[in-house]
Amino acid sequence: LQFLYLIVRALMATLPVISAAGRSGLCARAVREALEEFGFFFVADHGCDVEGARASAAAFYAQSLEERQRLQAQDMRGWTALGTEITQGQRDWHECFDMMQDRPEGATFAGANRWPEEARGGVLDGFEGRVRDYAASCERLSSEIVRAVCTAYGFAAEEAEVVTRDPFHILRMLRYPPFPTGPVDSDVGIGIGAHTDYGFVTLLTTTAPGLEVWCKGAWAPVPPHPTHLLCNIGDAFSEWTRQAVPATPHRVGRVAEERTSVAYFFEPNLDVVVRPLGAAQDGAASPRRCTHGEYLAGKYHASYPTPTDG
């Protein structure tokens, strides 16, 4: 088992790196091979300001606890305290700040973002603008990844258009403080318990080690990269590809050093019922009868011990 662990660890330390700089964008075959073998890959030359995103997260968590508490989550937007979120019945050892598009009353994920105050010249000056710009650049990259997968499996471009037209996103800034060295409550787990992502495409940048991926029968650490974005796909994306590309389990352990992550989650239009690739040709139905927004909202509500939207 130790030998297997060392092999997997070496593999994950050399995750595929795929450039988005070419005239035709991401290589579709390389994306497919990376997802099928590892479930994760790094994207280089992506045009997203990852350093700025990490700096924005650091600025948010530089606020006092009292300042963060003023932004307590409502409508699934805002700050969630350490140990509030739950994975597999255990409290996760992180806090987070959630942002997404504003949505009108009556819509799925209805609500507006809760932005911190931006004092001129302060650490949060320009925070909202930088975050919105970063999310827009991640949306462009995620749409390119979706199109690359569509091409790789030989489907028409129109199939990707259904997913990338007027999409939704969730952006999370997570802080993982060093895990206590002394006793903790029995219901406290790790940084975040083992899980697969719910939706379509995830893009991650982070400051420190801690992420582990289930690969070839073992948990293997994924080292952070200062400029590349780490990409993986979620359950809904896997269903879209008819399970050709599986969603890969991952977790964050009990970190010894402060770790901050910015995770961008790309989702199709919330009012669309996503059908599998090729459904237009063979008439296959969606694995769910609900819209993508209804599916996603149900998943997110399950992560909270009490409702945080209202």
mmCIF file of C-alpha atoms in Angstrom:
data_model
loop_
_atom_site.group_PDB
_atom_site.id
_atom_site.type_symbol
_atom_site.label_atom_id
_atom_site.label_comp_id
_atom_site.label_asym_id
_atom_site.label_seq_id
_atom_site.Cartn_x
_atom_site.Cartn_y
_atom_site.Cartn_z
ATOM 1 C CA LEU A 1 0.000 0.000 0.000
ATOM 2 C CA GLN A 2 2.840 2.394 0.777
ATOM 3 C CA PHE A 3 4.311 1.683 -2.662
ATOM 4 C CA LEU A 4 0.942 2.412 -4.304
ATOM 5 C CA TYR A 5 0.660 5.650 -2.342
ATOM 6 C CA LEU A 6 4.105 6.783 -3.522
ATOM 7 C CA ILE A 7 3.205 6.031 -7.144
ATOM 8 C CA VAL A 8 -0.078 7.953 -6.931
ATOM 9 C CA ARG A 9 1.625 10.837 -5.122
ATOM 10 C CA ALA A 10 4.164 11.091 -7.948
ATOM 11 C CA LEU A 11 1.383 11.011 -10.550
ATOM 12 C CA MET A 12 -0.565 13.803 -8.863
ATOM 13 C CA ALA A 13 2.568 15.937 -8.532
ATOM 14 C CA THR A 14 2.744 15.861 -12.324
ATOM 15 C CA LEU A 15 -0.889 16.482 -13.194
ATOM 16 C CA PRO A 16 -1.361 17.378 -16.863
ATOM 17 C CA VAL A 17 -0.900 21.059 -17.686
ATOM 18 C CA ILE A 18 -2.970 22.222 -20.664
ATOM 19 C CA SER A 19 -2.427 25.637 -22.221
ATOM 20 C CA ALA A 20 -5.386 27.805 -23.209
ATOM 21 C CA ALA A 21 -3.196 30.126 -25.280
ATOM 22 C CA GLY A 22 -3.320 28.428 -28.678
ATOM 23 C CA ARG A 23 -5.187 29.949 -31.599
ATOM 24 C CA SER A 24 -7.787 27.206 -31.292
ATOM 25 C CA GLY A 25 -7.796 27.294 -27.459
ATOM 26 C CA LEU A 26 -7.607 24.210 -25.269
ATOM 27 C CA CYS A 27 -6.679 20.925 -26.937
ATOM 28 C CA ALA A 28 -9.887 18.877 -26.799
ATOM 29 C CA ARG A 29 -8.104 15.521 -26.779
ATOM 30 C CA ALA A 30 -5.774 16.598 -23.957
ATOM 31 C CA VAL A 31 -8.737 17.730 -21.843
ATOM 32 C CA ARG A 32 -10.532 14.440 -22.401
ATOM 33 C CA GLU A 33 -7.479 12.328 -21.558
ATOM 34 C CA ALA A 34 -6.743 14.340 -18.399
ATOM 35 C CA LEU A 35 -10.305 14.078 -17.114
ATOM 36 C CA GLU A 36 -10.596 10.377 -17.869
ATOM 37 C CA GLU A 37 -7.278 9.490 -16.203
ATOM 38 C CA PHE A 38 -7.082 11.911 -13.274
ATOM 39 C CA GLY A 39 -10.340 13.857 -13.058
ATOM 40 C CA PHE A 40 -8.236 17.013 -12.585
ATOM 41 C CA PHE A 41 -5.809 19.060 -14.675
ATOM 42 C CA PHE A 42 -4.018 22.403 -14.529
ATOM 43 C CA VAL A 43 -4.787 25.167 -17.032
ATOM 44 C CA ALA A 44 -1.947 27.489 -18.039
ATOM 45 C CA ASP A 45 -2.097 30.734 -20.064
ATOM 46 C CA HIS A 46 -5.737 31.192 -19.064
ATOM 47 C CA GLY A 47 -5.931 34.966 -18.749
ATOM 48 C CA CYS A 48 -7.519 34.884 -15.268
ATOM 49 C CA ASP A 49 -5.957 37.050 -12.545
ATOM 50 C CA VAL A 50 -5.357 34.315 -9.982
ATOM 51 C CA GLU A 51 -2.923 36.416 -7.954
ATOM 52 C CA GLY A 52 -5.535 39.162 -7.711
ATOM 53 C CA ALA A 53 -8.187 36.622 -6.687
ATOM 54 C CA ARG A 54 -6.018 35.255 -3.883
ATOM 55 C CA ALA A 55 -5.163 38.802 -2.781
ATOM 56 C CA SER A 56 -8.872 39.675 -2.640
ATOM 57 C CA ALA A 57 -9.538 36.616 -0.469
ATOM 58 C CA ALA A 58 -6.637 37.559 1.815
ATOM 59 C CA ALA A 59 -8.033 41.094 2.114
ATOM 60 C CA PHE A 60 -11.475 39.781 3.038
ATOM 61 C CA TYR A 61 -10.094 37.548 5.791
ATOM 62 C CA ALA A 62 -7.838 40.342 7.041
ATOM 63 C CA GLN A 63 -11.040 41.912 8.381
ATOM 64 C CA SER A 64 -11.858 41.325 12.008
ATOM 65 C CA LEU A 65 -14.278 38.551 12.949
ATOM 66 C CA GLU A 66 -16.815 41.237 13.892
ATOM 67 C CA GLU A 67 -16.581 42.771 10.411
ATOM 68 C CA ARG A 68 -17.057 39.387 8.770
ATOM 69 C CA GLN A 69 -20.045 38.654 11.002
ATOM 70 C CA ARG A 70 -21.800 41.726 9.602
ATOM 71 C CA LEU A 71 -21.935 39.852 6.294
ATOM 72 C CA GLN A 72 -23.578 36.727 7.745
ATOM 73 C CA ALA A 73 -24.946 34.623 4.883
ATOM 74 C CA GLN A 74 -28.441 35.372 3.585
ATOM 75 C CA ASP A 75 -29.964 33.855 0.432
ATOM 76 C CA MET A 76 -26.843 31.641 0.279
ATOM 77 C CA ARG A 77 -24.660 34.728 -0.230
ATOM 78 C CA GLY A 78 -22.241 36.130 2.311
ATOM 79 C CA TRP A 79 -20.056 34.828 5.122
ATOM 80 C CA THR A 80 -20.431 31.419 6.809
ATOM 81 C CA ALA A 81 -18.655 30.807 10.109
ATOM 82 C CA LEU A 82 -16.012 28.197 10.857
ATOM 83 C CA GLY A 83 -17.509 24.744 11.336
ATOM 84 C CA THR A 84 -20.955 25.630 9.951
ATOM 85 C CA GLU A 85 -20.930 23.600 6.749
ATOM 86 C CA ILE A 86 -21.354 19.845 6.945
ATOM 87 C CA THR A 87 -19.997 17.027 4.768
ATOM 88 C CA GLN A 88 -21.008 13.433 5.465
ATOM 89 C CA GLY A 89 -22.327 14.354 8.913
ATOM 90 C CA GLN A 90 -19.110 16.065 10.035
ATOM 91 C CA ARG A 91 -18.512 19.796 10.505
ATOM 92 C CA ASP A 92 -15.948 21.162 8.030
ATOM 93 C CA TRP A 93 -13.023 23.101 9.481
ATOM 94 C CA HIS A 94 -13.281 26.162 7.241
ATOM 95 C CA GLU A 95 -15.150 29.424 6.893
ATOM 96 C CA CYS A 96 -16.257 30.853 3.564
ATOM 97 C CA PHE A 97 -17.588 33.884 1.735
ATOM 98 C CA ASP A 98 -20.030 33.130 -1.101
ATOM 99 C CA MET A 99 -20.909 35.275 -4.112
ATOM 100 C CA MET A 100 -23.040 34.595 -7.174
ATOM 101 C CA GLN A 101 -25.161 36.468 -9.686
ATOM 102 C CA ASP A 102 -28.015 38.547 -8.315
ATOM 103 C CA ARG A 103 -31.361 36.861 -9.017
ATOM 104 C CA PRO A 104 -34.910 38.313 -8.824
ATOM 105 C CA GLU A 105 -37.478 37.388 -6.192
ATOM 106 C CA GLY A 106 -39.203 34.108 -7.002
ATOM 107 C CA ALA A 107 -36.270 32.714 -9.005
ATOM 108 C CA THR A 108 -34.072 29.832 -7.911
ATOM 109 C CA PHE A 109 -31.146 31.267 -5.909
ATOM 110 C CA ALA A 110 -33.051 34.560 -5.574
ATOM 111 C CA GLY A 111 -31.133 37.276 -3.772
ATOM 112 C CA ALA A 112 -28.318 39.796 -4.003
ATOM 113 C CA ASN A 113 -24.662 39.608 -2.989
ATOM 114 C CA ARG A 114 -23.486 40.979 0.342
ATOM 115 C CA TRP A 115 -20.342 42.957 -0.442
ATOM 116 C CA PRO A 116 -17.927 44.260 2.216
ATOM 117 C CA GLU A 117 -17.529 48.000 2.605
ATOM 118 C CA GLU A 118 -14.734 49.410 0.461
ATOM 119 C CA ALA A 119 -12.923 52.241 2.234
ATOM 120 C CA ARG A 120 -10.882 54.298 -0.232
ATOM 121 C CA GLY A 121 -7.253 53.294 0.068
ATOM 122 C CA GLY A 122 -8.098 50.351 2.328
ATOM 123 C CA VAL A 123 -7.319 46.680 1.711
ATOM 124 C CA LEU A 124 -10.828 46.109 0.304
ATOM 125 C CA ASP A 125 -10.786 49.118 -2.043
ATOM 126 C CA GLY A 126 -12.042 47.831 -5.435
ATOM 127 C CA PHE A 127 -12.954 44.409 -4.011
ATOM 128 C CA GLU A 128 -16.299 44.006 -5.798
ATOM 129 C CA GLY A 129 -14.938 45.087 -9.188
ATOM 130 C CA ARG A 130 -11.957 42.738 -8.983
ATOM 131 C CA VAL A 131 -14.156 39.797 -7.983
ATOM 132 C CA ARG A 132 -16.642 40.467 -10.793
ATOM 133 C CA ASP A 133 -13.821 40.735 -13.343
ATOM 134 C CA TYR A 134 -12.291 37.492 -12.109
ATOM 135 C CA ALA A 135 -15.631 35.673 -12.318
ATOM 136 C CA ALA A 136 -16.134 36.927 -15.883
ATOM 137 C CA SER A 137 -12.728 35.617 -16.970
ATOM 138 C CA CYS A 138 -13.420 32.246 -15.312
ATOM 139 C CA GLU A 139 -16.760 32.073 -17.130
ATOM 140 C CA ARG A 140 -15.004 32.475 -20.481
ATOM 141 C CA LEU A 141 -12.472 29.768 -19.610
ATOM 142 C CA SER A 142 -15.140 27.364 -18.303
ATOM 143 C CA SER A 143 -17.174 27.795 -21.493
ATOM 144 C CA GLU A 144 -14.060 26.909 -23.468
ATOM 145 C CA ILE A 145 -13.568 23.762 -21.372
ATOM 146 C CA VAL A 146 -17.191 22.724 -21.985
ATOM 147 C CA ARG A 147 -16.754 23.225 -25.735
ATOM 148 C CA ALA A 148 -13.488 21.251 -25.688
ATOM 149 C CA VAL A 149 -15.188 18.265 -24.031
ATOM 150 C CA CYS A 150 -18.045 18.450 -26.518
ATOM 151 C CA THR A 151 -15.553 18.404 -29.394
ATOM 152 C CA ALA A 152 -13.505 15.602 -27.823
ATOM 153 C CA TYR A 153 -16.512 13.290 -27.760
ATOM 154 C CA GLY A 154 -17.564 14.142 -31.298
ATOM 155 C CA PHE A 155 -20.706 16.139 -30.587
ATOM 156 C CA ALA A 156 -21.920 19.225 -32.398
ATOM 157 C CA ALA A 157 -21.067 22.688 -31.124
ATOM 158 C CA GLU A 158 -24.784 23.354 -30.575
ATOM 159 C CA GLU A 159 -24.700 20.856 -27.692
ATOM 160 C CA ALA A 160 -22.223 23.048 -25.818
ATOM 161 C CA GLU A 161 -24.214 26.172 -26.623
ATOM 162 C CA VAL A 162 -27.145 24.901 -24.540
ATOM 163 C CA VAL A 163 -24.835 24.703 -21.507
ATOM 164 C CA THR A 164 -22.815 27.899 -22.023
ATOM 165 C CA ARG A 165 -25.650 30.271 -22.989
ATOM 166 C CA ASP A 166 -26.452 32.708 -20.150
ATOM 167 C CA PRO A 167 -24.695 30.581 -17.482
ATOM 168 C CA PHE A 168 -24.694 30.908 -13.697
ATOM 169 C CA HIS A 169 -21.770 30.829 -11.296
ATOM 170 C CA ILE A 170 -20.927 30.576 -7.627
ATOM 171 C CA LEU A 171 -17.630 31.967 -6.336
ATOM 172 C CA ARG A 172 -16.382 30.944 -2.911
ATOM 173 C CA MET A 173 -13.494 32.349 -0.906
ATOM 174 C CA LEU A 174 -12.560 29.747 1.709
ATOM 175 C CA ARG A 175 -10.246 30.049 4.685
ATOM 176 C CA TYR A 176 -8.851 26.915 6.342
ATOM 177 C CA PRO A 177 -7.172 27.861 9.636
ATOM 178 C CA PRO A 178 -4.557 25.522 11.103
ATOM 179 C CA PHE A 179 -6.321 22.590 12.718
ATOM 180 C CA PRO A 180 -6.195 22.600 16.538
ATOM 181 C CA THR A 181 -3.495 20.436 18.055
ATOM 182 C CA GLY A 182 -5.623 19.647 21.095
ATOM 183 C CA PRO A 183 -8.928 17.775 21.449
ATOM 184 C CA VAL A 184 -11.880 18.836 19.266
ATOM 185 C CA ASP A 185 -15.576 17.979 19.334
ATOM 186 C CA SER A 186 -16.413 14.547 17.944
ATOM 187 C CA ASP A 187 -18.528 16.046 15.152
ATOM 188 C CA VAL A 188 -15.628 18.072 13.728
ATOM 189 C CA GLY A 189 -14.175 16.454 10.620
ATOM 190 C CA ILE A 190 -11.378 17.747 8.416
ATOM 191 C CA GLY A 191 -10.969 20.915 6.317
ATOM 192 C CA ILE A 192 -13.730 19.671 4.047
ATOM 193 C CA GLY A 193 -14.840 16.062 3.907
ATOM 194 C CA ALA A 194 -14.550 13.798 0.880
ATOM 195 C CA HIS A 195 -17.041 14.773 -1.811
ATOM 196 C CA THR A 196 -17.619 15.307 -5.489
ATOM 197 C CA ASP A 197 -18.693 18.728 -6.711
ATOM 198 C CA TYR A 198 -22.373 19.086 -7.534
ATOM 199 C CA GLY A 199 -22.338 20.991 -10.782
ATOM 200 C CA PHE A 200 -20.370 21.435 -13.976
ATOM 201 C CA VAL A 201 -16.874 22.966 -13.977
ATOM 202 C CA THR A 202 -14.725 24.008 -11.002
ATOM 203 C CA LEU A 203 -11.679 26.277 -11.258
ATOM 204 C CA LEU A 204 -9.478 26.596 -8.164
ATOM 205 C CA THR A 205 -6.532 28.677 -7.036
ATOM 206 C CA THR A 206 -5.087 28.257 -3.553
ATOM 207 C CA THR A 207 -2.259 29.426 -1.338
ATOM 208 C CA ALA A 208 -1.083 26.262 0.422
ATOM 209 C CA PRO A 209 -1.178 22.445 0.393
ATOM 210 C CA GLY A 210 -4.121 20.500 1.768
ATOM 211 C CA LEU A 211 -6.137 19.334 -1.245
ATOM 212 C CA GLU A 212 -6.194 15.568 -1.797
ATOM 213 C CA VAL A 213 -7.703 13.712 -4.760
ATOM 214 C CA TRP A 214 -8.886 10.102 -4.926
ATOM 215 C CA CYS A 215 -6.807 8.633 -7.740
ATOM 216 C CA LYS A 216 -6.094 5.017 -8.602
ATOM 217 C CA GLY A 217 -7.322 3.740 -5.231
ATOM 218 C CA ALA A 218 -5.529 6.162 -2.911
ATOM 219 C CA TRP A 219 -5.698 9.712 -1.603
ATOM 220 C CA ALA A 220 -2.968 11.816 -3.171
ATOM 221 C CA PRO A 221 -2.003 15.429 -2.437
ATOM 222 C CA VAL A 222 -2.221 18.035 -5.197
ATOM 223 C CA PRO A 223 0.416 20.744 -4.746
ATOM 224 C CA PRO A 224 -0.813 24.320 -5.302
ATOM 225 C CA HIS A 225 0.493 26.249 -8.315
ATOM 226 C CA PRO A 226 1.075 30.007 -8.200
ATOM 227 C CA THR A 227 -0.164 30.774 -11.727
ATOM 228 C CA HIS A 228 -2.097 27.771 -13.092
ATOM 229 C CA LEU A 229 -5.770 27.107 -12.375
ATOM 230 C CA LEU A 230 -6.790 23.646 -11.216
ATOM 231 C CA CYS A 231 -9.830 22.302 -13.066
ATOM 232 C CA ASN A 232 -12.190 19.446 -12.217
ATOM 233 C CA ILE A 233 -15.762 18.573 -13.124
ATOM 234 C CA GLY A 234 -18.834 17.804 -11.046
ATOM 235 C CA ASP A 235 -21.709 15.334 -10.929
ATOM 236 C CA ALA A 236 -23.981 17.237 -13.321
ATOM 237 C CA PHE A 237 -21.199 17.469 -15.898
ATOM 238 C CA SER A 238 -20.612 13.731 -15.584
ATOM 239 C CA GLU A 239 -24.303 13.108 -16.239
ATOM 240 C CA TRP A 240 -24.117 15.435 -19.255
ATOM 241 C CA THR A 241 -21.344 13.246 -20.725
ATOM 242 C CA ARG A 242 -23.320 10.065 -19.883
ATOM 243 C CA GLN A 243 -20.700 9.211 -17.225
ATOM 244 C CA ALA A 244 -17.922 9.147 -19.820
ATOM 245 C CA VAL A 245 -16.119 11.612 -17.559
ATOM 246 C CA PRO A 246 -16.569 10.746 -13.870
ATOM 247 C CA ALA A 247 -16.637 13.351 -11.105
ATOM 248 C CA THR A 248 -13.586 12.694 -8.924
ATOM 249 C CA PRO A 249 -13.807 12.634 -5.097
ATOM 250 C CA HIS A 250 -11.549 15.085 -3.283
ATOM 251 C CA ARG A 251 -11.106 16.584 0.166
ATOM 252 C CA VAL A 252 -9.050 19.049 2.200
ATOM 253 C CA GLY A 253 -7.293 17.556 5.191
ATOM 254 C CA ARG A 254 -6.455 18.987 8.593
ATOM 255 C CA VAL A 255 -4.020 21.654 7.462
ATOM 256 C CA ALA A 256 -1.035 22.698 9.541
ATOM 257 C CA GLU A 257 -0.684 26.138 7.937
ATOM 258 C CA GLU A 258 -3.252 28.790 7.011
ATOM 259 C CA ARG A 259 -4.809 28.011 3.632
ATOM 260 C CA THR A 260 -6.985 30.299 1.511
ATOM 261 C CA SER A 261 -8.722 29.148 -1.674
ATOM 262 C CA VAL A 262 -10.821 30.812 -4.349
ATOM 263 C CA ALA A 263 -13.158 28.325 -6.020
ATOM 264 C CA TYR A 264 -15.217 29.275 -9.071
ATOM 265 C CA PHE A 265 -18.141 26.998 -9.987
ATOM 266 C CA PHE A 266 -19.528 27.285 -13.516
ATOM 267 C CA GLU A 267 -23.129 26.200 -14.017
ATOM 268 C CA PRO A 268 -25.545 26.111 -16.979
ATOM 269 C CA ASN A 269 -28.539 28.436 -17.077
ATOM 270 C CA LEU A 270 -30.538 27.647 -13.938
ATOM 271 C CA ASP A 271 -33.856 27.498 -15.811
ATOM 272 C CA VAL A 272 -32.685 24.801 -18.242
ATOM 273 C CA VAL A 273 -33.266 21.061 -17.888
ATOM 274 C CA VAL A 274 -29.881 19.713 -18.991
ATOM 275 C CA ARG A 275 -30.130 16.703 -21.308
ATOM 276 C CA PRO A 276 -27.193 14.332 -21.963
ATOM 277 C CA LEU A 277 -24.878 14.858 -24.907
ATOM 278 C CA GLY A 278 -26.400 13.385 -28.060
ATOM 279 C CA ALA A 279 -29.946 13.532 -26.712
ATOM 280 C CA ALA A 280 -31.080 15.443 -29.798
ATOM 281 C CA GLN A 281 -30.119 12.411 -31.899
ATOM 282 C CA ASP A 282 -31.328 9.508 -29.749
ATOM 283 C CA GLY A 283 -34.056 11.168 -27.686
ATOM 284 C CA ALA A 284 -32.463 10.448 -24.310
ATOM 285 C CA ALA A 285 -34.184 12.231 -21.433
ATOM 286 C CA SER A 286 -32.540 14.201 -18.674
ATOM 287 C CA PRO A 287 -31.616 12.009 -15.651
ATOM 288 C CA ARG A 288 -33.590 14.589 -13.629
ATOM 289 C CA ARG A 289 -36.972 16.159 -14.325
ATOM 290 C CA CYS A 290 -36.120 19.369 -12.475
ATOM 291 C CA THR A 291 -34.252 22.383 -13.808
ATOM 292 C CA HIS A 292 -30.544 22.687 -13.178
ATOM 293 C CA GLY A 293 -31.256 25.428 -10.635
ATOM 294 C CA GLU A 294 -33.652 23.252 -8.638
ATOM 295 C CA TYR A 295 -31.132 20.409 -8.621
ATOM 296 C CA LEU A 296 -28.302 22.700 -7.502
ATOM 297 C CA ALA A 297 -30.314 24.450 -4.796
ATOM 298 C CA GLY A 298 -31.270 21.106 -3.257
ATOM 299 C CA LYS A 299 -27.633 20.080 -3.088
ATOM 300 C CA TYR A 300 -26.502 23.323 -1.477
ATOM 301 C CA HIS A 301 -29.277 23.352 1.113
ATOM 302 C CA ALA A 302 -28.101 19.899 2.262
ATOM 303 C CA SER A 303 -24.681 21.370 3.207
ATOM 304 C CA TYR A 304 -26.129 23.659 5.860
ATOM 305 C CA PRO A 305 -27.402 22.498 9.282
ATOM 306 C CA THR A 306 -30.025 25.267 9.256
ATOM 307 C CA PRO A 307 -31.343 27.410 6.381
ATOM 308 C CA THR A 308 -29.109 30.393 5.611
ATOM 309 C CA ASP A 309 -31.341 32.043 3.044
ATOM 310 C CA GLY A 310 -33.783 34.317 4.734
#
